[in-house]
mmCIF file of C-alpha atoms in Angstrom:
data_model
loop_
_atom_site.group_PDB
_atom_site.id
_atom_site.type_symbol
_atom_site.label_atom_id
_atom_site.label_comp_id
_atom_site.label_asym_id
_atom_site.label_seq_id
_atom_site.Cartn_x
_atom_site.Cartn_y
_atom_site.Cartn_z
ATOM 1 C CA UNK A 777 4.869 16.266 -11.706
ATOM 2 C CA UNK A 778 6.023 15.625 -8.643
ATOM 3 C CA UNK A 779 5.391 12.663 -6.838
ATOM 4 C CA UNK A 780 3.857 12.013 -3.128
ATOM 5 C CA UNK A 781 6.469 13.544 0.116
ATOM 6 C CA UNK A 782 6.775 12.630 3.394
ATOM 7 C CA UNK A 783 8.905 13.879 6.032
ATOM 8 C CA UNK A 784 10.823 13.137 7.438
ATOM 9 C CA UNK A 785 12.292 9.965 6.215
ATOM 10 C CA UNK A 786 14.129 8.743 9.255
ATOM 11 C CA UNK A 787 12.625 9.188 12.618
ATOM 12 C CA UNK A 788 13.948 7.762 16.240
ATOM 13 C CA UNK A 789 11.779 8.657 19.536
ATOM 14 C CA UNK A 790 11.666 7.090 22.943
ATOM 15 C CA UNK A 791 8.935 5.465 24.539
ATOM 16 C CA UNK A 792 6.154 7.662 25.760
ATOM 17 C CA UNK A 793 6.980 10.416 23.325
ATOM 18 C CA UNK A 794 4.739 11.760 20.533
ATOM 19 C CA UNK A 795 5.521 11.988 16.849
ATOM 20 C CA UNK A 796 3.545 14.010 13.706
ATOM 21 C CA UNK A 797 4.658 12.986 10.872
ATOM 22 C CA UNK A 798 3.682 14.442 7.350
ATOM 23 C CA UNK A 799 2.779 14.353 3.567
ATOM 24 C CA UNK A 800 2.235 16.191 0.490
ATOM 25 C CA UNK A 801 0.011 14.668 -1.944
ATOM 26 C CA UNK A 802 0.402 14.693 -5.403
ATOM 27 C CA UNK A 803 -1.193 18.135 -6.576
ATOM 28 C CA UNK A 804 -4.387 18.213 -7.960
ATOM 29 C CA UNK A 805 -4.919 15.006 -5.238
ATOM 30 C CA UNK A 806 -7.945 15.006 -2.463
ATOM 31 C CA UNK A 807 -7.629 11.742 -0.960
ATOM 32 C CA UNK A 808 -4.626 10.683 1.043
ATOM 33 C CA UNK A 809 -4.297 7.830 2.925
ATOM 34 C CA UNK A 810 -2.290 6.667 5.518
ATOM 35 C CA UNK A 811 -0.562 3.058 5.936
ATOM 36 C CA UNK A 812 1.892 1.119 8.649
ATOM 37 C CA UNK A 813 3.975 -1.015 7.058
ATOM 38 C CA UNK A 814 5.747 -3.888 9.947
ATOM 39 C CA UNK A 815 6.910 -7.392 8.947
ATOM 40 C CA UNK A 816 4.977 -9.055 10.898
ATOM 41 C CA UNK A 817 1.950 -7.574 9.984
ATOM 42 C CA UNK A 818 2.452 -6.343 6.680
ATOM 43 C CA UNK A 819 0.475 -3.675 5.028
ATOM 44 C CA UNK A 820 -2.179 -2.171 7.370
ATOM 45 C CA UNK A 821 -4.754 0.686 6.746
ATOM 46 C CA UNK A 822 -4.918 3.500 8.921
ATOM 47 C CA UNK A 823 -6.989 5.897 8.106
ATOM 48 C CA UNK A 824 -8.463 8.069 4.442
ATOM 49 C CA UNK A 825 -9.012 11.478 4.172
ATOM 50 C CA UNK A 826 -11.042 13.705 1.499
ATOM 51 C CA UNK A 827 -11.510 17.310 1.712
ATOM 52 C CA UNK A 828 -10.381 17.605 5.245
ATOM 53 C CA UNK A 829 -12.897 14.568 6.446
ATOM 54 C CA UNK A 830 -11.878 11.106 7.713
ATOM 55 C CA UNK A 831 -13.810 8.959 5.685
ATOM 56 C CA UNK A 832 -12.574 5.479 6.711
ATOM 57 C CA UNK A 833 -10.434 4.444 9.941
ATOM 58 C CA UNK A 834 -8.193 1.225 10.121
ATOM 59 C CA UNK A 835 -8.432 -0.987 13.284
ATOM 60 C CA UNK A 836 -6.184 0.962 15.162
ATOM 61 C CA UNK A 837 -6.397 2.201 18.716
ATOM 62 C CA UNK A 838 -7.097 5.795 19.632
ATOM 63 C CA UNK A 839 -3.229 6.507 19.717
ATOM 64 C CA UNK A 840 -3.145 7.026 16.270
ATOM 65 C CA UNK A 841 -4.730 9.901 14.516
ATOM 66 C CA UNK A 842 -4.462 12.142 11.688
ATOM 67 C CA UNK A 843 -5.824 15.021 10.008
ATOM 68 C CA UNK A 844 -5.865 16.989 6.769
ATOM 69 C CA UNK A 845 -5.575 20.502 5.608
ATOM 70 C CA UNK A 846 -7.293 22.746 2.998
ATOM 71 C CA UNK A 847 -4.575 21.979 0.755
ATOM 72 C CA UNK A 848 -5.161 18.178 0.960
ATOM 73 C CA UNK A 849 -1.323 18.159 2.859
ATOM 74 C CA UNK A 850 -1.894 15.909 5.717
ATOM 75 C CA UNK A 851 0.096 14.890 9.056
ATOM 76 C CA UNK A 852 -0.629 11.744 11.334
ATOM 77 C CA UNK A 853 0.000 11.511 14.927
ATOM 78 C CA UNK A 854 1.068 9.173 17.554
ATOM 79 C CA UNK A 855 0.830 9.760 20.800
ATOM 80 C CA UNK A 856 2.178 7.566 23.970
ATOM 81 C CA UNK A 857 4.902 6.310 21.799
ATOM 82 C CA UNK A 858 5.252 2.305 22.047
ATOM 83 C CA UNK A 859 8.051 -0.181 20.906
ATOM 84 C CA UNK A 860 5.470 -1.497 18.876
ATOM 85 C CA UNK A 861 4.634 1.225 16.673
ATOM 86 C CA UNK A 862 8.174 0.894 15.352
ATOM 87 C CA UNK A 863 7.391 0.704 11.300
ATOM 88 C CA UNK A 864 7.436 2.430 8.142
ATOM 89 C CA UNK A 865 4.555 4.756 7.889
ATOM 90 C CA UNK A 866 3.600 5.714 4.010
ATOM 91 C CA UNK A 867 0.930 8.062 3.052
ATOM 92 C CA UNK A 868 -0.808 7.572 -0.355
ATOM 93 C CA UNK A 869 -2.675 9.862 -2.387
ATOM 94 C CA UNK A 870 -5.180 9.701 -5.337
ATOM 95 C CA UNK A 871 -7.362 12.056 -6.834
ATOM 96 C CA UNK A 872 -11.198 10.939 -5.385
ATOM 97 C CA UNK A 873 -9.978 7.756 -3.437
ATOM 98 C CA UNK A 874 -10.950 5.373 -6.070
ATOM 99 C CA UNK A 875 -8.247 3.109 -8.345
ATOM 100 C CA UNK A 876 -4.708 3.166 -7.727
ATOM 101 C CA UNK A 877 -3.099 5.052 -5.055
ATOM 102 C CA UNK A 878 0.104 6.615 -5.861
ATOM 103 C CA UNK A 879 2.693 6.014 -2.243
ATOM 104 C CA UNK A 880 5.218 8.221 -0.841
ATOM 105 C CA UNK A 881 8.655 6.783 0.313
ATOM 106 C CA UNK A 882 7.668 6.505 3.803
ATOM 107 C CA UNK A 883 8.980 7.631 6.993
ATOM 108 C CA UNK A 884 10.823 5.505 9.226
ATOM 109 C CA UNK A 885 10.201 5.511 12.982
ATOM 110 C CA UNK A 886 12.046 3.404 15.357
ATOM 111 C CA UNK A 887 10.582 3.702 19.004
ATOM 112 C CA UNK A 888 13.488 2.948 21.471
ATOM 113 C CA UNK B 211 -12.018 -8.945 8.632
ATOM 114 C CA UNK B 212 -11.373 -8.951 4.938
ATOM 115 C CA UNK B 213 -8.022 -11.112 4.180
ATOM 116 C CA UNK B 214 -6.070 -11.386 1.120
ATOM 117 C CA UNK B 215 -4.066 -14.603 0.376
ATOM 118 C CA UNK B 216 -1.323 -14.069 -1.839
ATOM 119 C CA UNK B 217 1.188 -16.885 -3.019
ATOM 120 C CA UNK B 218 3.809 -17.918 -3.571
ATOM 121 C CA UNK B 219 5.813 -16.311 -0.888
ATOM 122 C CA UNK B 220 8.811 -16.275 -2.541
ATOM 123 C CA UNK B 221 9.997 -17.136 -5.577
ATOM 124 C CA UNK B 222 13.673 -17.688 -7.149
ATOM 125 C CA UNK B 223 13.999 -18.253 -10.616
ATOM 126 C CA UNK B 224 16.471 -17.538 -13.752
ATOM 127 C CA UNK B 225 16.082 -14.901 -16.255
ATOM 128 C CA UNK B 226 14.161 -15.260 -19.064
ATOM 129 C CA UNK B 227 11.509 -17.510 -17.305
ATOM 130 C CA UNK B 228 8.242 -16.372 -16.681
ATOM 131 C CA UNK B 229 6.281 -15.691 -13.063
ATOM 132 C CA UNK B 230 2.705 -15.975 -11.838
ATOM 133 C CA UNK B 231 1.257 -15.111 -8.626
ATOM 134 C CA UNK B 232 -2.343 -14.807 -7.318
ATOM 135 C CA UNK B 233 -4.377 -13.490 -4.415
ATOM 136 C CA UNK B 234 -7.236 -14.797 -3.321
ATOM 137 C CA UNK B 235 -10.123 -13.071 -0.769
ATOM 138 C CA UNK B 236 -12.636 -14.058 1.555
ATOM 139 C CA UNK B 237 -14.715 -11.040 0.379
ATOM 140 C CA UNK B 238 -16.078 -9.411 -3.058
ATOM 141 C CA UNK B 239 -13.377 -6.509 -3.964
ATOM 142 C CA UNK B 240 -14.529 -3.809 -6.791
ATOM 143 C CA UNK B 241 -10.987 -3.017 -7.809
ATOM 144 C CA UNK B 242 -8.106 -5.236 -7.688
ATOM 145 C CA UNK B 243 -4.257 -3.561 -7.642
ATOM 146 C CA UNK B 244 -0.473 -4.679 -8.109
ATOM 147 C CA UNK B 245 2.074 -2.918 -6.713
ATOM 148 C CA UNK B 246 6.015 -3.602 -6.563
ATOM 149 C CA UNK B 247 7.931 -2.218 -3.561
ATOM 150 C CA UNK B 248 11.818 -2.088 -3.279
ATOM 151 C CA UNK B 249 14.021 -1.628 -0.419
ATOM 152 C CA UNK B 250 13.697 2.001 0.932
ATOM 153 C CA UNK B 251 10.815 2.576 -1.313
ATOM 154 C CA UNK B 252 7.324 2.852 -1.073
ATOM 155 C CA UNK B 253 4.745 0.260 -3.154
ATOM 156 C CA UNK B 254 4.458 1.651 -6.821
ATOM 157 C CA UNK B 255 1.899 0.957 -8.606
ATOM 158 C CA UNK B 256 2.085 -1.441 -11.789
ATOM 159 C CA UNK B 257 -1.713 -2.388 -12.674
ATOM 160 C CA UNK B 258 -5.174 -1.480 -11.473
ATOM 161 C CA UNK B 259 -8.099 -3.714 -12.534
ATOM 162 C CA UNK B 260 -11.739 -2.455 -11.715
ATOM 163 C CA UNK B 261 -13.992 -5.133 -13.736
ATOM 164 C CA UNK B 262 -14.611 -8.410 -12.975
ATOM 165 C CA UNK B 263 -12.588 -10.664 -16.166
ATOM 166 C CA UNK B 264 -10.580 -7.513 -17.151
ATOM 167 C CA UNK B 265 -7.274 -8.609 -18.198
ATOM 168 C CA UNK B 266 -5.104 -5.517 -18.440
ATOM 169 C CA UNK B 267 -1.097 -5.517 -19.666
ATOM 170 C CA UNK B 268 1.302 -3.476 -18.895
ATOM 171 C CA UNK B 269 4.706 -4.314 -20.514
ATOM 172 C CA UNK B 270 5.894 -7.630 -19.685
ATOM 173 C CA UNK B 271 3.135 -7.411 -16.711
ATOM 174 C CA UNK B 272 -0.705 -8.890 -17.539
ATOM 175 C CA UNK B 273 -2.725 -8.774 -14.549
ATOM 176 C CA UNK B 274 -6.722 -10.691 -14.200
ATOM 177 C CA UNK B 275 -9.202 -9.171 -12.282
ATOM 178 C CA UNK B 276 -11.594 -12.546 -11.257
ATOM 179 C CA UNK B 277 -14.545 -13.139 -12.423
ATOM 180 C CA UNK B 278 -16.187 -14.158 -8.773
ATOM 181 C CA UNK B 279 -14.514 -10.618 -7.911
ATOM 182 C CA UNK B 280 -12.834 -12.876 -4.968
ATOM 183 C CA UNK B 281 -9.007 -13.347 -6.588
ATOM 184 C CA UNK B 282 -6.557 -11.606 -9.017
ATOM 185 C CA UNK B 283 -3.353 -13.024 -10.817
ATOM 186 C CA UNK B 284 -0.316 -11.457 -11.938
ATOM 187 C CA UNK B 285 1.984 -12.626 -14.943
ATOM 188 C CA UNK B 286 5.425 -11.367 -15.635
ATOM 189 C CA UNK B 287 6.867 -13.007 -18.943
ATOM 190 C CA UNK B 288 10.694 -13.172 -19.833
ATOM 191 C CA UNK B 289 11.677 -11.982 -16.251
ATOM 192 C CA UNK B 290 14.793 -9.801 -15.743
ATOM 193 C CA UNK B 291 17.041 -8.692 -13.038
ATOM 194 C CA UNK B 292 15.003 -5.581 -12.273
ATOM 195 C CA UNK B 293 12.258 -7.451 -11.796
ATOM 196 C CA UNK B 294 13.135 -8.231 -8.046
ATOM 197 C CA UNK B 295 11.613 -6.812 -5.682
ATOM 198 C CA UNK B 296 8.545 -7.764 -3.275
ATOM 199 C CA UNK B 297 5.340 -8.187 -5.279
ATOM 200 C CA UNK B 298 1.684 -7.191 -3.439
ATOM 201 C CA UNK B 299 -1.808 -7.835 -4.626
ATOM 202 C CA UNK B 300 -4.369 -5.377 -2.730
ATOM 203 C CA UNK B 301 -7.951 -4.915 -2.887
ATOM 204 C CA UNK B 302 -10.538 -2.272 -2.467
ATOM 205 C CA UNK B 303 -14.364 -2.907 -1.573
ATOM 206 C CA UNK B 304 -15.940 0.228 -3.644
ATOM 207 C CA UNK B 305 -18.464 2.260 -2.295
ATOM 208 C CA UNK B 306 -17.605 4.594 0.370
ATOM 209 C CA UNK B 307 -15.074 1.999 1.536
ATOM 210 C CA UNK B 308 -11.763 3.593 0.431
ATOM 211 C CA UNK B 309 -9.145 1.221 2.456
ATOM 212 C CA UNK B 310 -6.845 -0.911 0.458
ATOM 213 C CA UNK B 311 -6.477 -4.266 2.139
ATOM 214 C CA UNK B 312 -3.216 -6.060 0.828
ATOM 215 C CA UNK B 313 -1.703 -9.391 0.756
ATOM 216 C CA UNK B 314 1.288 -10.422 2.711
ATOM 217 C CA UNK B 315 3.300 -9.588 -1.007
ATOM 218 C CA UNK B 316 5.624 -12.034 -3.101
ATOM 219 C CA UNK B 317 9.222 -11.724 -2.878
ATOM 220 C CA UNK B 318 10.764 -12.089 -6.394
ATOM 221 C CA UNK B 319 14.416 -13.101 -6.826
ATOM 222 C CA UNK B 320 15.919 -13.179 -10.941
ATOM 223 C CA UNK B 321 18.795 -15.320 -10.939
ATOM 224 C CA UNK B 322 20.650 -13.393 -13.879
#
């Protein structure tokens, strides 16, 4: 079974730019959430999707956004690019939300 | 804001000995999680608790789900060199509140 994919894994854009970045749940899996990983900060929710519907947002500004498809696949998106949103990004999927969440690899972005 | 105290930060010991870290919240959770993360990975998921007093093994691994709901601990007997790797406790509130909240993790060094 294959596990959660994101892509890419390595990202670099310049200030100002935008970035999508994406993931494939596990199959079978309606919830996917996405996650910025810094060390400063740690661990920090961004937003959960079910059945194409944001059901929870993080404490992130308006920047950030995501969506999901009919397939449960889902991309984020960063607009206005800023040396702070340098981080690992992961996306996690389960099957309803609830329990464990089963995390991709992550993608990389550095913001230069 | 929810917050999740985890300790130790770091911990260093032989092989063979055994490990115990906790987490602690300000707030009720419904499900308590472990995950282990490794460089270039994402978190993986060892043990999910969802009652309060549960005490649930996996392996080597025995996790305790609070009774107050408020804190979680994680055991790891006989420790070996895989075992390193950075150690996070996170908690979800139930409901329609999907969001994992985690602590700041526990970085585990086996001194073979």
């Amino acid at each position: 079974k294959a596990g959660v994919t994101q892509t890419p894994r390595y990202l670099i854009k310049t200030r100002g730019q935008q970035v999508t970045l994406s993931c494939s749940p596990i199959s079978g899996h309606r919830s996917v959430s996405w996650y910025q990983q810094t060390p400063g900060q740690g661990l920090q929710f961004l937003f959960e999707y079910f059945s194409e519907t944001q059901r929870n947002k993080g404490n992130f500004p308006g920047r950030f956004s995501g969506r999901q498809f009919s397939n449960s696949r889902s991309e984020m998106n960063v607009s206005t690019l800023e040396l702070g949103d340098s981080a690992l990004y992961l996306c996690a999927s389960s099957l309803d939300g609830g329990g464990g969440y089963t995390f991709g690899s992550g993608t990389r972005l550095t913001v230069v | 804001g929810q917050q999740l105290n985890q300790s130790p930060q770091s911990m260093f010991i032989q092989e063979g000995e055994d490990v115990s870290m906790n987490c602690t919240s300000s707030s009720i959770f419904n499900t308590w999680l472990w995950y282990k993360q490794e460089p270039g990975e994402g978190p993986v998921l060892l043990i999910a608790l969802y009652k309060a007093g549960e005490l649930t093994s996996n392996g080597r691994l025995t996790a305790q789900f609070g009774i107050t709901r408020k804190d979680s601990f994680l055991n790891i007997s006989a420790s070996i060199p895989s075992d390193v790797g950075i150690y996070f406790c996170a908690g979800q509130p139930g409901g329609s509140n999907y969001k994992l909240t985690f602590g700041k993790g526990t970085l585990l060094t086996v001194n073979p």
